[in-house]
Coordinates of N, CA, C and O in Angstrom, one line a residue:
X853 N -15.5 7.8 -11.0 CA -15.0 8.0 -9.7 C -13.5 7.7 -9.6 O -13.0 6.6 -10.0
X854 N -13.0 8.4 -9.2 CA -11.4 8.5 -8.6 C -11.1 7.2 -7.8 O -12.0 6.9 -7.0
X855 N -9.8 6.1 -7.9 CA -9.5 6.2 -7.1 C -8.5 6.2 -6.1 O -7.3 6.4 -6.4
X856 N -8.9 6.0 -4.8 CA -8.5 6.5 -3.4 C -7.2 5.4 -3.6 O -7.1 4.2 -4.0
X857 N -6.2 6.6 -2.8 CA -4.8 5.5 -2.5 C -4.4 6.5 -1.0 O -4.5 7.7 -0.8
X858 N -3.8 5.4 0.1 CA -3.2 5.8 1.1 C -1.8 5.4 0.6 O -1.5 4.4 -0.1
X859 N -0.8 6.4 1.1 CA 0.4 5.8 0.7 C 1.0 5.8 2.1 O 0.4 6.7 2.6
X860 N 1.6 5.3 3.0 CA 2.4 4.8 3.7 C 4.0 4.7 3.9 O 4.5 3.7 4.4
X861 N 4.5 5.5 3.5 CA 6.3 5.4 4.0 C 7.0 6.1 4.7 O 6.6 7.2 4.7
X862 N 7.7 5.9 5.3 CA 8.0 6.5 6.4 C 9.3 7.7 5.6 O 9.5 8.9 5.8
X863 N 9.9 6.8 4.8 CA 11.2 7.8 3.5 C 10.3 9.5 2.9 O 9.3 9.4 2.1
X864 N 10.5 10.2 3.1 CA 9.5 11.7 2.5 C 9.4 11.4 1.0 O 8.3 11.4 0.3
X865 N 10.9 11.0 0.5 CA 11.1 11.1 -0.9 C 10.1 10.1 -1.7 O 9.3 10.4 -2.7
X866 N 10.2 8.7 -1.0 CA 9.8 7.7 -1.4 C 7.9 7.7 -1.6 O 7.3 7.4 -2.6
X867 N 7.5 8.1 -0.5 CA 6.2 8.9 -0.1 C 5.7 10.1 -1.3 O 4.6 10.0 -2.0
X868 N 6.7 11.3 -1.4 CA 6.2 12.0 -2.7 C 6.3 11.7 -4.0 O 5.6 12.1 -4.9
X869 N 7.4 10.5 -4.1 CA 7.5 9.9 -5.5 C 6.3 9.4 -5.8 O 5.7 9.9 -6.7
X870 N 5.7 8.3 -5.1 CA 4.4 7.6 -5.4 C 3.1 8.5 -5.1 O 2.0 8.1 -5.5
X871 N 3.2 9.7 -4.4 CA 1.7 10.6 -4.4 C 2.2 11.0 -6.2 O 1.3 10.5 -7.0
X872 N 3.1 11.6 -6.8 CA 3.3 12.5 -7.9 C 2.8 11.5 -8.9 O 2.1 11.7 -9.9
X873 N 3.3 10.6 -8.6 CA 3.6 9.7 -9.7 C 2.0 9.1 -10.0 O 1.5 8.9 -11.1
X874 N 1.2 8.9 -8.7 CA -0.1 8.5 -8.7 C -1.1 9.7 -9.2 O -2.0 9.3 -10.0
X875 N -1.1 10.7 -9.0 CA -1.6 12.1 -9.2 C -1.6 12.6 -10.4 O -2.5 13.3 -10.8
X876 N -0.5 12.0 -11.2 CA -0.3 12.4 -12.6 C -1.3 11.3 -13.5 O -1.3 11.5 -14.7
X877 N -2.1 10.0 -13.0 CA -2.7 9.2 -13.0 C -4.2 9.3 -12.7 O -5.0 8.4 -12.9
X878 N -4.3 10.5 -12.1 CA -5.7 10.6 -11.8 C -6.2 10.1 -10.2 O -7.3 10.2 -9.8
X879 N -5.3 9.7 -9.8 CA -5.4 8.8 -8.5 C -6.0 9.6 -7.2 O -5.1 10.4 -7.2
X880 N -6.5 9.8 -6.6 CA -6.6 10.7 -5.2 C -5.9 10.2 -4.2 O -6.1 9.1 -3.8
X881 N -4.7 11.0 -3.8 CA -3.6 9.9 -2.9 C -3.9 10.9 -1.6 O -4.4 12.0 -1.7
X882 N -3.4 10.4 -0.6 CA -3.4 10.7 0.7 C -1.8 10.4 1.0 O -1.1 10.0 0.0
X883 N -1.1 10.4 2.3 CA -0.3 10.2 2.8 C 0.0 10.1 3.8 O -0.8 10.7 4.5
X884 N 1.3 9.1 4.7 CA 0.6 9.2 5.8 C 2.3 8.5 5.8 O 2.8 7.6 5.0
X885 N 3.2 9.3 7.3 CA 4.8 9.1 7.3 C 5.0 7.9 7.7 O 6.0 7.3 7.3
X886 N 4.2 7.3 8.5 CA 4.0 5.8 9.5 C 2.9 4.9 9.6 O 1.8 5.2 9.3
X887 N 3.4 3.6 10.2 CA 2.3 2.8 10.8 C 1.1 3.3 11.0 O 0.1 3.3 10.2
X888 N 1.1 3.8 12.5 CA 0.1 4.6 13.6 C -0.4 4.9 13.0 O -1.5 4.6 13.2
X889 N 0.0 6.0 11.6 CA -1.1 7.5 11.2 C -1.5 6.7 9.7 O -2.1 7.1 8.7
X890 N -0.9 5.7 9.9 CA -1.6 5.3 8.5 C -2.8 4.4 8.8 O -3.8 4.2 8.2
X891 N -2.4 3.8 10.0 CA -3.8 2.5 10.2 C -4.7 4.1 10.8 O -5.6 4.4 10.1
X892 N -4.5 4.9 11.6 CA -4.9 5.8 11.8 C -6.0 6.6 10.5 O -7.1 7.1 10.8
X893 N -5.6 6.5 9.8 CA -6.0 7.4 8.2 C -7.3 6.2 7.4 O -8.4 6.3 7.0
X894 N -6.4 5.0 7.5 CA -7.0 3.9 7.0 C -8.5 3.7 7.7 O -9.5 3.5 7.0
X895 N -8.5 3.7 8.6 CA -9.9 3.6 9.9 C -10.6 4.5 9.6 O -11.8 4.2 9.5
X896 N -10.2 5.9 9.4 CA -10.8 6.6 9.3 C -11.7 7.6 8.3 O -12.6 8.4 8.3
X897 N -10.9 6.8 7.5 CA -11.6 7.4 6.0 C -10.5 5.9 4.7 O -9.3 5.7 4.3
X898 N -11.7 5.2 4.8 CA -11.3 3.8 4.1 C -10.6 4.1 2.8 O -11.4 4.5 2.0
X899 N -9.4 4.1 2.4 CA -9.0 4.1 0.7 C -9.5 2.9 0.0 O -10.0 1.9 0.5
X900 N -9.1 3.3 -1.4 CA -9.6 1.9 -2.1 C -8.7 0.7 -2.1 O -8.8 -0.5 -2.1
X901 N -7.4 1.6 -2.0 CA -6.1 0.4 -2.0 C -4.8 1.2 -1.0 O -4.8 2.3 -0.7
X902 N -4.1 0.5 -0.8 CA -3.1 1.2 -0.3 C -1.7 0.7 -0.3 O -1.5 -0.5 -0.3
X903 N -0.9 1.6 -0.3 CA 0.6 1.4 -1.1 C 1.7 1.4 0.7 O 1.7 2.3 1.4
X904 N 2.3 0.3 0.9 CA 2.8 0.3 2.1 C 3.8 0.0 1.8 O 4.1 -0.9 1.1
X905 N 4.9 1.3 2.8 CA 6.4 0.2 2.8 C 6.4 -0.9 3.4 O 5.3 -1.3 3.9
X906 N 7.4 -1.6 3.5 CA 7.9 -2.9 4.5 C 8.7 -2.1 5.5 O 8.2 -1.9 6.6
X907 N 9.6 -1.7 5.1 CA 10.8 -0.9 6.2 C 10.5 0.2 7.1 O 11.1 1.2 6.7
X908 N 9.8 0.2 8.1 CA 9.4 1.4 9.0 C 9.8 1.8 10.3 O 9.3 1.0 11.1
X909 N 10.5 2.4 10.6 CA 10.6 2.3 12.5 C 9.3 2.3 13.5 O 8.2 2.7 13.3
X910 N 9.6 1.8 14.3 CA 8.6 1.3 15.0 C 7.6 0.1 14.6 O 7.8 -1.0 15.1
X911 N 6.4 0.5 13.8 CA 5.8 -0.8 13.5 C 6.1 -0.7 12.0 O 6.2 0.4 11.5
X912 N 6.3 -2.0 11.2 CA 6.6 -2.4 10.1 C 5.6 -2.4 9.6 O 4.5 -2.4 10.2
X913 N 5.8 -2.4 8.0 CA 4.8 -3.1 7.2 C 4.1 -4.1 7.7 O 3.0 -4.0 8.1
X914 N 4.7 -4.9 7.6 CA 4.1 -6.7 8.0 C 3.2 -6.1 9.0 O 2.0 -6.1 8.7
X915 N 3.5 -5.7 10.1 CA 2.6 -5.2 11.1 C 1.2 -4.3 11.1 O 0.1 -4.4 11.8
X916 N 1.8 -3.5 10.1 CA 0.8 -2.8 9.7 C -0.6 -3.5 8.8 O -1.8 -3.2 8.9
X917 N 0.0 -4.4 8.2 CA -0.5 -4.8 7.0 C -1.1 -6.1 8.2 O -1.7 -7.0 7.6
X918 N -1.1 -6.1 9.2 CA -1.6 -7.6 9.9 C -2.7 -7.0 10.7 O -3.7 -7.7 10.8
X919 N -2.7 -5.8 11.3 CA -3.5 -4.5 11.9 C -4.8 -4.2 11.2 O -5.9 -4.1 11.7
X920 N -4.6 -4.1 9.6 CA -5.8 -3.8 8.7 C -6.2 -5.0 8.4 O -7.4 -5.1 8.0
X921 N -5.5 -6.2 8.4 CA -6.4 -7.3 7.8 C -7.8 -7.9 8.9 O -8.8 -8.6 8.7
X922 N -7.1 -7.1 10.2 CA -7.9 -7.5 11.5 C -9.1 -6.3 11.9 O -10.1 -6.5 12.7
X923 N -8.9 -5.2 11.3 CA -10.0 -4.0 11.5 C -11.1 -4.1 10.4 O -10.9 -4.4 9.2
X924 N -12.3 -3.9 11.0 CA -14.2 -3.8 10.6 C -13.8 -3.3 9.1 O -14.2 -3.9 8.1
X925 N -13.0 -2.2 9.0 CA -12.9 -1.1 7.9 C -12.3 -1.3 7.1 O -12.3 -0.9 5.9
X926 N -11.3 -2.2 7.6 CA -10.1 -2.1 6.9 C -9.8 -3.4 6.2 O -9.1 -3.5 5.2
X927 N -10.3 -4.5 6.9 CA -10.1 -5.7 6.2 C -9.9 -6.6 4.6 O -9.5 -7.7 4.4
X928 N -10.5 -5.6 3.7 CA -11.1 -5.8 2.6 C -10.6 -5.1 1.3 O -10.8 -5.4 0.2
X929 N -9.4 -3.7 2.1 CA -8.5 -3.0 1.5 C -7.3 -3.8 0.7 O -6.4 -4.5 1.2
X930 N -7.5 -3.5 -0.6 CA -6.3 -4.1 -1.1 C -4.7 -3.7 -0.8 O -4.6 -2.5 -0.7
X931 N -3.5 -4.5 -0.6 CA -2.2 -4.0 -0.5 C -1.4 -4.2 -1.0 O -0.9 -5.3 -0.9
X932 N -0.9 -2.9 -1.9 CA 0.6 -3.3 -2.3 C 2.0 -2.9 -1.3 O 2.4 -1.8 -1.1
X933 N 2.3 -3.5 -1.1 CA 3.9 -3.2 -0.5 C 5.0 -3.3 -1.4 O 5.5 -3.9 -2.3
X934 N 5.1 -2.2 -0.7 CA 7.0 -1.9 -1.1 C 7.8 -2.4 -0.5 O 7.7 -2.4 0.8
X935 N 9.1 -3.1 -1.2 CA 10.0 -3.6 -0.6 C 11.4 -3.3 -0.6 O 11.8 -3.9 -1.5
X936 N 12.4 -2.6 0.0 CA 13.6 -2.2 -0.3 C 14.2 -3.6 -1.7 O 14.7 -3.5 -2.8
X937 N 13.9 -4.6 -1.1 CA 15.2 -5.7 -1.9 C 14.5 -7.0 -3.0 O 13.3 -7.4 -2.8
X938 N 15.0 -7.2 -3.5 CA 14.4 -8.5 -4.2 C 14.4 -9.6 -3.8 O 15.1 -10.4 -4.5
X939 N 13.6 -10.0 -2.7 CA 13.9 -11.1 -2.0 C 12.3 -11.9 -1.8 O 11.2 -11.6 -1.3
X940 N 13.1 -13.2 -2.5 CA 11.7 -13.9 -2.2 C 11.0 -14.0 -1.3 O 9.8 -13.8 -1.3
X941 N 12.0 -14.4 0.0 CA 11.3 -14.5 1.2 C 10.3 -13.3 1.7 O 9.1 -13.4 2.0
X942 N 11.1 -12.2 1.5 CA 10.4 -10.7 1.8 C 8.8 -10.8 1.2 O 7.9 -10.0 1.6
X943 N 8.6 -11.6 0.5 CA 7.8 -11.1 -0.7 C 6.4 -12.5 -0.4 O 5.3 -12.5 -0.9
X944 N 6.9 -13.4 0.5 CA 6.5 -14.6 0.6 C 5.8 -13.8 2.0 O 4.6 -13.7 1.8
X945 N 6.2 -13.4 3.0 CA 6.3 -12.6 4.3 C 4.7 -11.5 4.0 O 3.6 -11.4 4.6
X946 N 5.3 -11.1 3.0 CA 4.4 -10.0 2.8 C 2.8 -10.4 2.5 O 1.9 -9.7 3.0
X947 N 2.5 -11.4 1.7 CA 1.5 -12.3 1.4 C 1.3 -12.9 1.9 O 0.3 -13.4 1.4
X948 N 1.7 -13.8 3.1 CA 1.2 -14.4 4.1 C 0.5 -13.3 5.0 O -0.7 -13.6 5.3
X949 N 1.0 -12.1 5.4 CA -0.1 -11.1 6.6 C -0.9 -10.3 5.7 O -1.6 -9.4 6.1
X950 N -0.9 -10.7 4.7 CA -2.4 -10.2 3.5 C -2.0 -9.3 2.5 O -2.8 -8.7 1.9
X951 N -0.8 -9.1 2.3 CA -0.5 -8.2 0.9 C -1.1 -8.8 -0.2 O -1.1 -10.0 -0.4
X952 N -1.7 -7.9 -1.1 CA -1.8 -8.8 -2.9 C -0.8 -8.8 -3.6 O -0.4 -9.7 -4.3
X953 N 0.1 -7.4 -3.5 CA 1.1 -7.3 -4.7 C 2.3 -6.9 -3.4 O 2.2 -6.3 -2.4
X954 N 3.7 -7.5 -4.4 CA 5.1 -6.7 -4.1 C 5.4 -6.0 -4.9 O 5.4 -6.5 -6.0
X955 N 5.9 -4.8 -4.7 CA 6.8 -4.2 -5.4 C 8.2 -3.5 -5.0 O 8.5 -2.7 -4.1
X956 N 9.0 -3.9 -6.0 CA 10.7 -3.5 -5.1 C 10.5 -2.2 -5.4 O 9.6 -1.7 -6.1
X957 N 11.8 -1.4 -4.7 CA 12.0 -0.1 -4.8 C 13.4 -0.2 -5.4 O 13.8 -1.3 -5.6
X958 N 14.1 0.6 -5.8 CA 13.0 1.9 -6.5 C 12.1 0.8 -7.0 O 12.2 -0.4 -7.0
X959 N 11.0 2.0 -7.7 CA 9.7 1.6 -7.8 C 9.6 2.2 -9.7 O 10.0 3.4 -9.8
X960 N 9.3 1.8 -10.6 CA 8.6 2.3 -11.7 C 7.7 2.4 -11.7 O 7.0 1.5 -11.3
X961 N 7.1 3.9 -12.6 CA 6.1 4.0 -13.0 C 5.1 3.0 -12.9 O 4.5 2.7 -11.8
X962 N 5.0 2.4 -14.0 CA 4.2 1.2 -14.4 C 4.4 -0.1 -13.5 O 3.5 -0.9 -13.2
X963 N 5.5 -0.3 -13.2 CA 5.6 -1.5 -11.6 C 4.1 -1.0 -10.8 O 3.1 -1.7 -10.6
X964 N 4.5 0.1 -10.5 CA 3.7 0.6 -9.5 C 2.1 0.8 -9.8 O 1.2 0.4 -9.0
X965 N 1.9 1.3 -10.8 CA 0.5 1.3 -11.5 C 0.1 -0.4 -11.8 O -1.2 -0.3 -11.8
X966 N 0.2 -1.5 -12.0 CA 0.2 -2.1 -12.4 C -0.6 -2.9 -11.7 O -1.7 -3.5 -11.8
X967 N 0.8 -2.8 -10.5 CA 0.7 -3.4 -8.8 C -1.2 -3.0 -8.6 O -2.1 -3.9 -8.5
X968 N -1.5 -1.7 -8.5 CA -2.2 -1.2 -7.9 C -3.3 -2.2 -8.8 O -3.6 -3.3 -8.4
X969 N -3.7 -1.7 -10.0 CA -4.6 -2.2 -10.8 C -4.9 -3.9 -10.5 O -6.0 -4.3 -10.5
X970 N -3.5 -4.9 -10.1 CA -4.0 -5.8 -10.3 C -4.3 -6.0 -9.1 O -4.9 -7.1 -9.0
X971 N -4.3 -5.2 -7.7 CA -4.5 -5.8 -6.2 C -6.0 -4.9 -6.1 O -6.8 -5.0 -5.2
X972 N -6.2 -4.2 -7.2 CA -7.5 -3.4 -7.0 C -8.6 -4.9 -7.5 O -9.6 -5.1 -6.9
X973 N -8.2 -5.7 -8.6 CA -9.1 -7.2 -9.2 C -9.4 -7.5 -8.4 O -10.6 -7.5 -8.0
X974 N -7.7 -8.4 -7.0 CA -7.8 -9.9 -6.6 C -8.6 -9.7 -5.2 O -8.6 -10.7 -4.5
X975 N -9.5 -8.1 -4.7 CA -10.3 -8.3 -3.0 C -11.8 -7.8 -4.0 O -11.9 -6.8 -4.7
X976 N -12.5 -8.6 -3.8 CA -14.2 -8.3 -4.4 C -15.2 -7.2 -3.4 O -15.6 -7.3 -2.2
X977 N -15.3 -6.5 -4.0 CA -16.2 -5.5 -2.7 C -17.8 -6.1 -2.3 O -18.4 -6.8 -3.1
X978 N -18.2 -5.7 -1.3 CA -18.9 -6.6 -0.7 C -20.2 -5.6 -0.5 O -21.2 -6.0 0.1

């Protein structure tokens, strides 16, 4: 079985980089430009993990990612976030409202694959 990834960015480019890049992986990705339509997407058809920016207009990562730790469906979803910068704090921020993995942007290949694999270990399905 495939698995399921929501990606989350609000950047088009940044968004098609990680569906292509996951796709060529075997991955089944979804997408989704924002917050709303991603907890939106998330609710509605649960992924196995999901790839979120930090930097969004309107509601943020952090926000987002504090939204699914709190929903029936969604709680249990693993996350990696994207982060524009290399900043500890950013990264500390992110794993306090329930991220498993950071990853900066740009993003590599294998950063990114990596991320996923190890945030798919550290949430046990229930």
């Amino acid at each position: 079985m495939s698995v399921r990834v929501l990606v989350i960015d609000d950047d088009p480019k940044a968004r098609d980089l990680a569906k292509a890049i996951l796709e060529q992986e075997s991955f089944v990705v979804r997408t989704a430009a924002g917050g709303v339509s991603g907890l939106t997407q998330a609710d509605a058809e649960p992924p196995d993990v999901i790839v979120l920016d930090v930097q969004m207009p309107g509601m943020d990562g952090y926000e987002v990612c504090r939204v699914l730790r709190h929903g029936e469906k969604t709680k249990r979803i693993p996350i990696v976030m994207l982060t524009a910068c290399d900043d500890v704090g950013l990264n500390r921020k992110a794993f306090a409202v329930g991220a498993q993995m950071c990853v900066t942007k740009p993003f590599r290949r294998e950063a990114l694959e990596t991320a996923i694999a190890v945030a798919l270990r550290m949430i046990p399905k229930q």
